[in-house]
Coordinates of C-alpha atoms in Angstrom, one line a residue:
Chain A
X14 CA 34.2 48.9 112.7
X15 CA 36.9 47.7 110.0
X16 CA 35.4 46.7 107.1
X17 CA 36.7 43.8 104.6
X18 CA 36.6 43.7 101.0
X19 CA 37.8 40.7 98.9
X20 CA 37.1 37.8 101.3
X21 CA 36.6 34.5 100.5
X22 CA 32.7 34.5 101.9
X23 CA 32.2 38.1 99.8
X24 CA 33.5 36.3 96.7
X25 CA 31.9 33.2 96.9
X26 CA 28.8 35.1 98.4
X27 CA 28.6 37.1 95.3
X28 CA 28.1 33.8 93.0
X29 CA 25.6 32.5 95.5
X30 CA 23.3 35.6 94.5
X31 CA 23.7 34.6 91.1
X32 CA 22.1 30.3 92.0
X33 CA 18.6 29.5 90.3
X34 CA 19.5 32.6 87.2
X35 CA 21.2 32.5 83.6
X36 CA 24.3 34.5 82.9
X37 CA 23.9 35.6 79.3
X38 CA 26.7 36.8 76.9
X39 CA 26.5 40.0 74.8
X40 CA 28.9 42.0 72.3
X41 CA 27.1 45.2 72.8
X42 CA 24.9 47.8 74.7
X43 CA 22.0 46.3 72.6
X44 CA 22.2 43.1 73.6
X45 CA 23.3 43.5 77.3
X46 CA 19.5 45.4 77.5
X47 CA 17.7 42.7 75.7
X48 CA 19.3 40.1 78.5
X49 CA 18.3 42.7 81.5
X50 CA 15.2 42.8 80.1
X51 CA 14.6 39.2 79.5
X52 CA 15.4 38.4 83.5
X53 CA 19.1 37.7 83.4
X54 CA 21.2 37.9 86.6
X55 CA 24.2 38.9 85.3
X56 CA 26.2 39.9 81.5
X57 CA 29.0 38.8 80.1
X58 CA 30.8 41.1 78.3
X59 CA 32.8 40.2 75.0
X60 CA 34.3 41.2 71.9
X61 CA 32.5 37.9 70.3
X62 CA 30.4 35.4 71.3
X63 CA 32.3 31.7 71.2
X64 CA 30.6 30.6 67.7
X65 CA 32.1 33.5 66.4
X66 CA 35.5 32.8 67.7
X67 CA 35.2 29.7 66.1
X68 CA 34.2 30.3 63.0
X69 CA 36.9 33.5 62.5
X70 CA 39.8 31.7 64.1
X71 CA 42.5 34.0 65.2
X72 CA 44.1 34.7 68.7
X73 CA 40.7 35.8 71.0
X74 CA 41.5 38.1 74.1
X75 CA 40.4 40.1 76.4
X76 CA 37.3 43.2 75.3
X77 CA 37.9 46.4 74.5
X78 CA 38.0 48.6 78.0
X79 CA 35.5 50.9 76.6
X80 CA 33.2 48.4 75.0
X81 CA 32.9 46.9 78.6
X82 CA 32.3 50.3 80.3
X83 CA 29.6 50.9 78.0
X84 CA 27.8 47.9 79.4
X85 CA 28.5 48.2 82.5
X86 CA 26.7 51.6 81.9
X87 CA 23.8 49.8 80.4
X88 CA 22.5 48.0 82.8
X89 CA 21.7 47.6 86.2
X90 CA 22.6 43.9 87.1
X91 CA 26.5 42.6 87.6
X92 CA 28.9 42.6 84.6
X93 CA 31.6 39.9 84.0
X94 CA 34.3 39.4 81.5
X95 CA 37.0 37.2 79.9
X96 CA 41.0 37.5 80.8
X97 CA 42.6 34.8 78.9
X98 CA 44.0 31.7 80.7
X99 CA 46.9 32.4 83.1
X100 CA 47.0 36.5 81.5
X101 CA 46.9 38.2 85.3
X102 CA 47.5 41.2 83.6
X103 CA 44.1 41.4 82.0
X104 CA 42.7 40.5 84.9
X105 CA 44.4 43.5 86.3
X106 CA 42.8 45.6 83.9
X107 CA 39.2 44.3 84.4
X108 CA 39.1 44.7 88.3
X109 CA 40.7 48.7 87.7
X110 CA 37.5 48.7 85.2
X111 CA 35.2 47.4 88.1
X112 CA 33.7 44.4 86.6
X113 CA 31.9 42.0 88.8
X114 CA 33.3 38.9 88.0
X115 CA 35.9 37.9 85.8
X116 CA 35.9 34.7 84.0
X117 CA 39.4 33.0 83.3
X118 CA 38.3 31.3 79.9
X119 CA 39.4 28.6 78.2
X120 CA 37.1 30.6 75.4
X121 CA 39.8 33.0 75.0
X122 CA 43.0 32.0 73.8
X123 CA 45.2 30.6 76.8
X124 CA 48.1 33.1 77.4
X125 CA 50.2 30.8 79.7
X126 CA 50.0 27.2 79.1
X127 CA 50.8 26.0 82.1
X128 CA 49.4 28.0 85.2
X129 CA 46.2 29.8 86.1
X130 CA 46.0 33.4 87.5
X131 CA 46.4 33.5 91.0
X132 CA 43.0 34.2 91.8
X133 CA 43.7 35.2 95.5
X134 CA 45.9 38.2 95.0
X135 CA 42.7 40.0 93.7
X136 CA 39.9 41.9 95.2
X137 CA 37.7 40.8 92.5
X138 CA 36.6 37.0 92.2
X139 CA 37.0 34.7 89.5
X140 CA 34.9 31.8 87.7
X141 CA 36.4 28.8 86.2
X142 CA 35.8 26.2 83.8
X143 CA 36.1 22.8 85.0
X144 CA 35.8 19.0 83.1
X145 CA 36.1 17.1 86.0
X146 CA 36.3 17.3 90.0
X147 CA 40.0 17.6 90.0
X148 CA 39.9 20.5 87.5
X149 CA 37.4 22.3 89.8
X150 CA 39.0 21.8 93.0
X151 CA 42.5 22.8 91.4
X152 CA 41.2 25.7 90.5
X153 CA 38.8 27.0 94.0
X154 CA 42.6 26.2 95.3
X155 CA 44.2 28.7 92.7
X156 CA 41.0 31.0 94.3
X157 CA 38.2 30.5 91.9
X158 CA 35.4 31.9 93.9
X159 CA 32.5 30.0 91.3
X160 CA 33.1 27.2 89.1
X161 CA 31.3 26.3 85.6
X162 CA 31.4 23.5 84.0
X163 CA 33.3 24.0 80.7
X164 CA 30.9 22.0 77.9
X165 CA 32.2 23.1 74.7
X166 CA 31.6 26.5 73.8
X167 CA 29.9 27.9 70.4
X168 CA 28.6 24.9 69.3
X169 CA 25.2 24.7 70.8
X170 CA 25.4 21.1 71.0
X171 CA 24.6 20.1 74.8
X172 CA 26.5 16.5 75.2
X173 CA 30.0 17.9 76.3
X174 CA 28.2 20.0 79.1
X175 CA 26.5 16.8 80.4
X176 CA 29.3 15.1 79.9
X177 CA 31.4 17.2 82.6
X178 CA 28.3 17.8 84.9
X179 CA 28.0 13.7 84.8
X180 CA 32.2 13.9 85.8
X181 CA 32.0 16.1 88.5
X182 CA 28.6 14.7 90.1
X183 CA 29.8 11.3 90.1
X184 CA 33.2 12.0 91.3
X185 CA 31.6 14.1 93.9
X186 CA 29.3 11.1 94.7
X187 CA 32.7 8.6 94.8
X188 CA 34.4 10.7 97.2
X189 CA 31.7 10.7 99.9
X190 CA 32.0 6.9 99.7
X191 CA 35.2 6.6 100.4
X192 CA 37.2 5.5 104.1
X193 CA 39.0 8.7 105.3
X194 CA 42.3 6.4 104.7
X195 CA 41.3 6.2 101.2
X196 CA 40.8 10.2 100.4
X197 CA 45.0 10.3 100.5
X198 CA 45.4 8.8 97.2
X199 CA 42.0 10.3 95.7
X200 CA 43.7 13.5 96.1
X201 CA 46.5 11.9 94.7
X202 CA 45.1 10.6 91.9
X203 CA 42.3 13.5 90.7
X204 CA 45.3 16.1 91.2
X205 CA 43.8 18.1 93.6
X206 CA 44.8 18.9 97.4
X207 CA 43.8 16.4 100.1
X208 CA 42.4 19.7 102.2
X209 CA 39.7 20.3 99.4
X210 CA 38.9 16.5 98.9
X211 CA 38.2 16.1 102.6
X212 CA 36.1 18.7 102.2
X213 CA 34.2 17.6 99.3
X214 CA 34.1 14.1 100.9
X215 CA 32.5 15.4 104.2
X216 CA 29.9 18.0 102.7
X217 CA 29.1 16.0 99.1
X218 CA 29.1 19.3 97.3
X219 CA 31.8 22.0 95.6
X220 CA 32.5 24.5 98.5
X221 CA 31.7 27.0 95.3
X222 CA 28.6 27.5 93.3
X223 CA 28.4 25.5 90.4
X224 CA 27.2 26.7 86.9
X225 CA 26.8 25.1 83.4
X226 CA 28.2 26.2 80.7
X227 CA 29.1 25.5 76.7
X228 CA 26.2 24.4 74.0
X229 CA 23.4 25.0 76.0
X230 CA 20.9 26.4 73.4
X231 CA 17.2 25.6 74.5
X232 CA 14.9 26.1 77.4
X233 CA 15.1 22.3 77.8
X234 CA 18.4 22.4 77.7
X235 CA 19.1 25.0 80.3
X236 CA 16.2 22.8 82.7
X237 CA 18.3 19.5 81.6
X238 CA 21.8 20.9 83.5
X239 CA 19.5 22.5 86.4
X240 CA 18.3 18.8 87.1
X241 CA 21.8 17.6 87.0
X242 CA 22.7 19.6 89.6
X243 CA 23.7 23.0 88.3
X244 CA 23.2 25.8 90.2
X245 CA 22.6 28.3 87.3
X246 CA 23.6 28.3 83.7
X247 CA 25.8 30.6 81.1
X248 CA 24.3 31.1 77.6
X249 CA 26.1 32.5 75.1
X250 CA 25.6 32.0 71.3
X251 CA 22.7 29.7 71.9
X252 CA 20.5 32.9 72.1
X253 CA 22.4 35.3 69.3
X254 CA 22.8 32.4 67.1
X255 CA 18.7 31.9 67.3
X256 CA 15.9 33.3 65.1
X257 CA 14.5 35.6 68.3
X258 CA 16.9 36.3 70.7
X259 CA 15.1 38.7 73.1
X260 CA 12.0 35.2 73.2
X261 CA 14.7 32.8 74.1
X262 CA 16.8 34.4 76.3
X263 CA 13.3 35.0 78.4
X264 CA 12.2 31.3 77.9
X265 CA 15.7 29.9 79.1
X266 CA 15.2 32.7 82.5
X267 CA 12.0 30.6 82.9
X268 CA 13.0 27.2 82.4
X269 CA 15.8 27.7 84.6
X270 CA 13.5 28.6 87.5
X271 CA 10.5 25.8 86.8
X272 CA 13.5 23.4 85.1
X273 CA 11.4 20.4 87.4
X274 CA 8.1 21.1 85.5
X275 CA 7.8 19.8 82.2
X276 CA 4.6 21.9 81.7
X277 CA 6.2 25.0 82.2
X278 CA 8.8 23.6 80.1
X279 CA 6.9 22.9 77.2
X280 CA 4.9 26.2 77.5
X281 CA 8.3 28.3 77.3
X282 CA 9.9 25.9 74.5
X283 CA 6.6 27.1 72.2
X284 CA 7.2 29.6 69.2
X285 CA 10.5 30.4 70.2
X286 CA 12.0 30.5 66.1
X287 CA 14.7 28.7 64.9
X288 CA 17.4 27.8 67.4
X289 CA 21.1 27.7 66.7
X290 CA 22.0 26.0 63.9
X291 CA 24.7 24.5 65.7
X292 CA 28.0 22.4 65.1
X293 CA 28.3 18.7 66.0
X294 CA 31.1 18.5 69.2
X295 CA 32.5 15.1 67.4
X296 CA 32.7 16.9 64.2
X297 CA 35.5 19.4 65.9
X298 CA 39.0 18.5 65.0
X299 CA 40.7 18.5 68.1
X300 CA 42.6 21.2 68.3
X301 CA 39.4 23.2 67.8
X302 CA 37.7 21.8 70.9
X303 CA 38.0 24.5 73.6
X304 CA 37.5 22.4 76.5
X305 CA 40.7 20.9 76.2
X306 CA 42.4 23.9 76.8
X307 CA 43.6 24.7 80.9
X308 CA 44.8 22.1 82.9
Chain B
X11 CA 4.3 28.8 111.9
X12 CA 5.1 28.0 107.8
X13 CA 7.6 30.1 106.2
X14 CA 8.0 30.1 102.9
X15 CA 10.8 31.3 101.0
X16 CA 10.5 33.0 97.8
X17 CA 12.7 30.2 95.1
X18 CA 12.4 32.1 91.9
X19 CA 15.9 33.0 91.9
X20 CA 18.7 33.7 94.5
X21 CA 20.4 31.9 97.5
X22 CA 16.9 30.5 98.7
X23 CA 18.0 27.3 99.5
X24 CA 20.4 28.9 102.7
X25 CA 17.1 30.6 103.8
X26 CA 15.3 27.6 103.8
X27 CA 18.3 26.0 105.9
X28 CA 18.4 29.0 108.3
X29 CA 14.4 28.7 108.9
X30 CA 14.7 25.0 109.2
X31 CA 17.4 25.3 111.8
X32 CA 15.2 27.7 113.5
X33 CA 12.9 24.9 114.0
X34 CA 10.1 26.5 112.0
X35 CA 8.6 24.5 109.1
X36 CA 9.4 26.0 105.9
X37 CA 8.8 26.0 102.4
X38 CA 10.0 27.3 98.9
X39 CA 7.4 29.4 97.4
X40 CA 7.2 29.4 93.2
X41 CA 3.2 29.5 92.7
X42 CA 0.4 31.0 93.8
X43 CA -0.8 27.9 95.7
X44 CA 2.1 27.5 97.8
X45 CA 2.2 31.0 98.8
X46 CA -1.5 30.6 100.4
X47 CA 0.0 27.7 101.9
X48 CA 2.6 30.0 103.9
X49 CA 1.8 32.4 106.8
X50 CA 5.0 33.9 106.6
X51 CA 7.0 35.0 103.8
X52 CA 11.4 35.5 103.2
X53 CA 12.0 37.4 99.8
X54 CA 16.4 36.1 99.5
X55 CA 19.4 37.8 98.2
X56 CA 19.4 37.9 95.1
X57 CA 18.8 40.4 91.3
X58 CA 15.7 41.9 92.2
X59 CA 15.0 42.5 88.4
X60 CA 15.5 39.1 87.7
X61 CA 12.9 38.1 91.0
X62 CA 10.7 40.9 89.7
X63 CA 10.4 39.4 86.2
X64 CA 9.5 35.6 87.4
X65 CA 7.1 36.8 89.6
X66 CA 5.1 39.2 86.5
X67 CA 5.6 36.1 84.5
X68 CA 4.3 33.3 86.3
X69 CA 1.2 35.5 88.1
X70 CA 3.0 35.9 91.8
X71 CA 3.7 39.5 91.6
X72 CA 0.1 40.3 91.9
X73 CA -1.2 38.0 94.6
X74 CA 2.4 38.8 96.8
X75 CA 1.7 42.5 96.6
X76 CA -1.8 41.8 97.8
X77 CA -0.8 39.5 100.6
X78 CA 1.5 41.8 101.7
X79 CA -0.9 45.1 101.8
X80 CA -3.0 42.1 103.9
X81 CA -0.4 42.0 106.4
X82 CA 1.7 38.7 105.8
X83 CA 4.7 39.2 107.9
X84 CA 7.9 39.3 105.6
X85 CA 11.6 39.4 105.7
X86 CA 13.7 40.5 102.7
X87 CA 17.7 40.5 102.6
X88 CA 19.5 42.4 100.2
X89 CA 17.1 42.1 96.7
X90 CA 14.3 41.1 99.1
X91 CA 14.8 44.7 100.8
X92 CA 14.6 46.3 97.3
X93 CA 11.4 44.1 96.2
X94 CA 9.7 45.4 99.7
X95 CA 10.6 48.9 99.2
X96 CA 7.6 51.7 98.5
X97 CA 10.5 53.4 96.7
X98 CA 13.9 52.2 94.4
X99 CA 16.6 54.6 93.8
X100 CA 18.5 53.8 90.5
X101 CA 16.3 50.7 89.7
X102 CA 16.5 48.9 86.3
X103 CA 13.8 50.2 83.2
X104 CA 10.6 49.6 84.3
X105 CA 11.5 47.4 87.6
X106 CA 8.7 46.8 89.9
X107 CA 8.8 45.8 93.2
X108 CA 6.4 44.4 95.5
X109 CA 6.2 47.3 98.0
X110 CA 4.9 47.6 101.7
X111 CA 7.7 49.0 103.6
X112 CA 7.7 52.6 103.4
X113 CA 11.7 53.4 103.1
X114 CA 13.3 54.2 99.8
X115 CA 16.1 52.2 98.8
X116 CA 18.9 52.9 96.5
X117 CA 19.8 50.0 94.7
X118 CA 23.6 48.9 94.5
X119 CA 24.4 52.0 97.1
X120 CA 27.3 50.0 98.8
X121 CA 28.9 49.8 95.1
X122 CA 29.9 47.2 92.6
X123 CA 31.5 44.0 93.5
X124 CA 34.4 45.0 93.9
X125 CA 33.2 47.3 97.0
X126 CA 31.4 44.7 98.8
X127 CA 32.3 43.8 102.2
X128 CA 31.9 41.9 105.2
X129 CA 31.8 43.9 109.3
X130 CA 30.6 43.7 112.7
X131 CA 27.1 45.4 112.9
X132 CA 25.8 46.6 116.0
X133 CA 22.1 45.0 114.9
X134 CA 19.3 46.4 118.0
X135 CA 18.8 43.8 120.4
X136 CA 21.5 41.5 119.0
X137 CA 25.2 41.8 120.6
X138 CA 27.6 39.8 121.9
X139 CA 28.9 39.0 119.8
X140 CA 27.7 41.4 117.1
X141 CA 26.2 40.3 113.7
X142 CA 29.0 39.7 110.9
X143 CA 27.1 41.7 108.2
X144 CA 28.3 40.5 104.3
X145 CA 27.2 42.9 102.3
X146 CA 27.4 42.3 98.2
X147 CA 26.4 44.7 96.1
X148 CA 24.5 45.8 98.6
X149 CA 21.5 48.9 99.0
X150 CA 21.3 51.1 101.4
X151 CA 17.7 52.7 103.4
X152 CA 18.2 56.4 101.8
X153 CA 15.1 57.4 103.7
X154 CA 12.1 56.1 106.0
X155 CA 8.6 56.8 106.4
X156 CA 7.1 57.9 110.3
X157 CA 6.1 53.7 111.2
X158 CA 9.9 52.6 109.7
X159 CA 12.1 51.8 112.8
X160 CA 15.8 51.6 112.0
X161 CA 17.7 48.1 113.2
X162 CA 21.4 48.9 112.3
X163 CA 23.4 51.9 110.6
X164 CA 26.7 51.9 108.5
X165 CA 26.6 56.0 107.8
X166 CA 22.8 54.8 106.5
X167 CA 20.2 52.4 107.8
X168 CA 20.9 48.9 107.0
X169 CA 18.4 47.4 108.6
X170 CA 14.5 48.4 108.9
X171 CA 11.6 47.1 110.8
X172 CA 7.6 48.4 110.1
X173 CA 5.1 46.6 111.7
X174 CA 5.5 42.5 110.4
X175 CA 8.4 43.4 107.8
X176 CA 11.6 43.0 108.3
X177 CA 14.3 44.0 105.9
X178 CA 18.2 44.3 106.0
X179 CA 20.9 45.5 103.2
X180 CA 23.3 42.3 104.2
X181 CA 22.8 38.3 104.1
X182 CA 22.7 36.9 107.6
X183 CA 22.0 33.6 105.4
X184 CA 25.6 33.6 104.3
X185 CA 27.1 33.2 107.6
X186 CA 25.6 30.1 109.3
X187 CA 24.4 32.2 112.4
X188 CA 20.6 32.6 112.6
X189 CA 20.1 35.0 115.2
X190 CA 18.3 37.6 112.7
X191 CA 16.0 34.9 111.2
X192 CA 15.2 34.0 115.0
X193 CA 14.5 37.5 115.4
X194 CA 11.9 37.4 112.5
X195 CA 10.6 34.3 113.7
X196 CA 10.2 35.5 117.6
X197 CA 10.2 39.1 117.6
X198 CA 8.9 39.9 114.1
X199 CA 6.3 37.8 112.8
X200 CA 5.0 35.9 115.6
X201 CA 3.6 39.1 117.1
X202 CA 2.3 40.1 114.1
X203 CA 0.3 37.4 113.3
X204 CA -0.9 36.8 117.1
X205 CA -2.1 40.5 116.5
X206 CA -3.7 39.9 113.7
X207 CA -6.0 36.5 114.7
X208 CA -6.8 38.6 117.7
X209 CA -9.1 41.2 115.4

């Protein structure tokens, strides 16, 4: 019997596996073991972590080839990694490598300023950042077979994370309010197709798993975007940027699973060293904020 | 009956739909106390390291592997077919599973993500129309013990019954048809525990 790979149940099915567990990023073979180890479902591989992107500047892009196959030889759970905005060509490169997911990140610097990779035209699927419901539904449309929400990355500072959760939740919780006559111009006026806003409207949920993502840094932060509704969260230099790594990565596994019980909570949040230093979002200038980049 | 499915990580929630749409009563199982509260057990898709690692940390792994060896009937899909499994082929450092079916299992056998797939499955007793089978990341039965009865085959079995456990390499959760979790309600479990109050 014909089998088929690539299809938009296999794609989004692939995220699904992924609900209720905390993607972690890592630069190297060392770290990809510490995140196996502490209970991650999945790596993401890259050259820096975002507050390091930050605080070197210059043009961020896609990892070195062999850096990823070296983690991907690592470990035993599903790797992802970062093709710049709209660069199809690195995403080219990352399914010939065999990674599991790639992320198109705003992280990375945007390589087309105006479109997204077509996300369908690859076997491999794709996750997405998204600020608002629009964002998300414009890109499960471009094929974005998982969506997170984009917070703002490298700063370890939680409130532009809740601020886009909050966004798509509400608009999410609009939509299923509205007449059927009324979804027309709601499509119209969050940018995204009519098909997809029905959708939403009829189901009250993404047709994709939702993540969190961007300044999540604590146990009680990763339970905080779990209660708002996230399926799973990303963590990136929340962990590396801490006094003990290999402690928080495991305490942000468990608060993620018990995020509805504070006791849990406030056993995992205990001894865990310093956390991330961390940058104030509002102290960004602009043009530094990453979550302003796609469109 | 009261299922419980296993909510440390993983696509639990569509097993707990499935179930319910089955008409059984289920439950998500995180602690000890709910899973005495359970006479059946579904272990969901998901990273089994990841499953394995909750369950050390928050003092399930012990009391599932016991209820298990006491004959709780159980139904793993994908990671819950590795967690059941006596034996894991290319497992992660140190990964445990929960054991009771004797098959060995090789872990990601199917290939990376990129290899995953979705096909028509001739599953036994299930046909027209047959099973559409997603299979992500999937593992594959490398070999069975004498009780181990085979279900379904693609080139290796994909599907294995022993006694009251259940286990397949693909997510029948994923698809919105609930035939197989019928046929670990009906044909699976029931029998197993109506065998069991009977001694």
């Amino acid at each position: 019997m014909s089998q088929n790979v690539g299809t938009a149940r296999v794609k989004r099915g692939m995220a699904e596996m992924l609900k209720g567990g905390v993607i972690m990023d890592v630069v190297n073979v060392e770290q990809a073991k510490i995140a196996e180890a502490a209970g991650a479902v999945a790596v993401m591989a890259l050259e820096r972590v975002p507050a390091d992107i930050r605080a070197q500047g210059g043009v961020a892009r896609m990892s070195d080839p062999d850096m990823i196959e070296k983690i991907k030889a690592a470990v035993s759970i599903p790797v992802m990694a970062k093709a710049r905005i709209g660069h199809f060509v690195e995403a080219q490169i990352l399914q010939s490598l065999g990674v599991d997911y790639i992320d198109e990140s705003e992280v990375l610097t945007p390589a087309d300023m105006e479109n997204h990779i077509d996300k369908w035209n690859f076997t491999i699927p794709f996750v997405c950042g998204a600020t608002n419901l629009g964002e998300a539904l414009r890109r499960i449309n471009e094929g974005a077979a998982m969506i997170r929400s984009k917070g703002e990355a490298g700063t370890g500072d939680v409130s532009n994370a809740m601020t886009h959760m909050r966004s798509i939740g509400g608009e999410i919780r609009r939509l299923s309010t509205l007449r059927e006559d009324e979804l027309y111009v709601a499509a119209k006026n969050m940018q995204a197709p009519y098909d997809l806003v029905k959708e939403v409207a009829e189901t009250g949920k993404l047709p994709v798993v939702l993540f969190t993502a961007g300044g999540i840094a604590t146990p009680a932060d990763a339970a905080l975007m779990m209660q708002m509704g996230a399926d799973g969260v990303f963590i990136g230099s929340g962990i590396y940027k801490s006094g003990d790594p290999a402690a928080r990565a495991a305490a942000c596994v468990k608060a993620t699973t018990f995020f509805d019980d504070a006791k849990v909570l406030a056993d995992v949040s205990r001894g865990l060293g310093e956390a991330m230093v961390g940058i104030n979002v509002a102290d960004l200038p602009v043009a530094h904020r990453l979550a302003e980049r796609g469109w | 009956m009261r299922v419980g499915v296993l909510a440390l990580q993983g696509d639990f929630r569509e097993h707990l739909f499935a179930l319910e749409e089955c008409g059984v009563s289920a439950s998500l199982v995180r602690r000890p106390s709910e899973l005495a509260a359970v006479d059946a057990l579904v272990l969901p898709g998901g990273e089994s390291t990841a499953i394995a690692n909750l369950a050390r940390s928050f003092d399930l792994f012990d009391p599932l592997k016991a209820r298990i060896a006491a004959g709780i009937p159980v139904y793993g899909s994908c990671a819950g077919m590795i967690l059941l499994a006596d034996r894991v082929l290319d497992a992660g450092v140190g990964q445990e599973t929960f054991g009771g079916l004797d098959i060995t299992v090789r872990r990601n056998a199917f290939g990376r993500q990129v290899d995953s797939f979705e096909t028509d499955l001739d599953f036994a007793g299930i046909t027209n129309p047959p099973v559409r089978a997603v299979f992500i990341r999937a593992p594959w039965v490398e070999s069975i013990g004498p009780n181990v009865e085979v279900l379904a085959t693609l080139d290796h079995a994909v599907a294995v019954r022993q006694g009251g456990l259940l286990a397949t390499s693909f997510h029948p959760e994923l698809t919105g048809d609930n035939r197989i979790h019928r046929f670990f309600i009906e044909s699976v479990a029931r029998p197993a525990l109506e065998k069991a109050a009977v001694k």
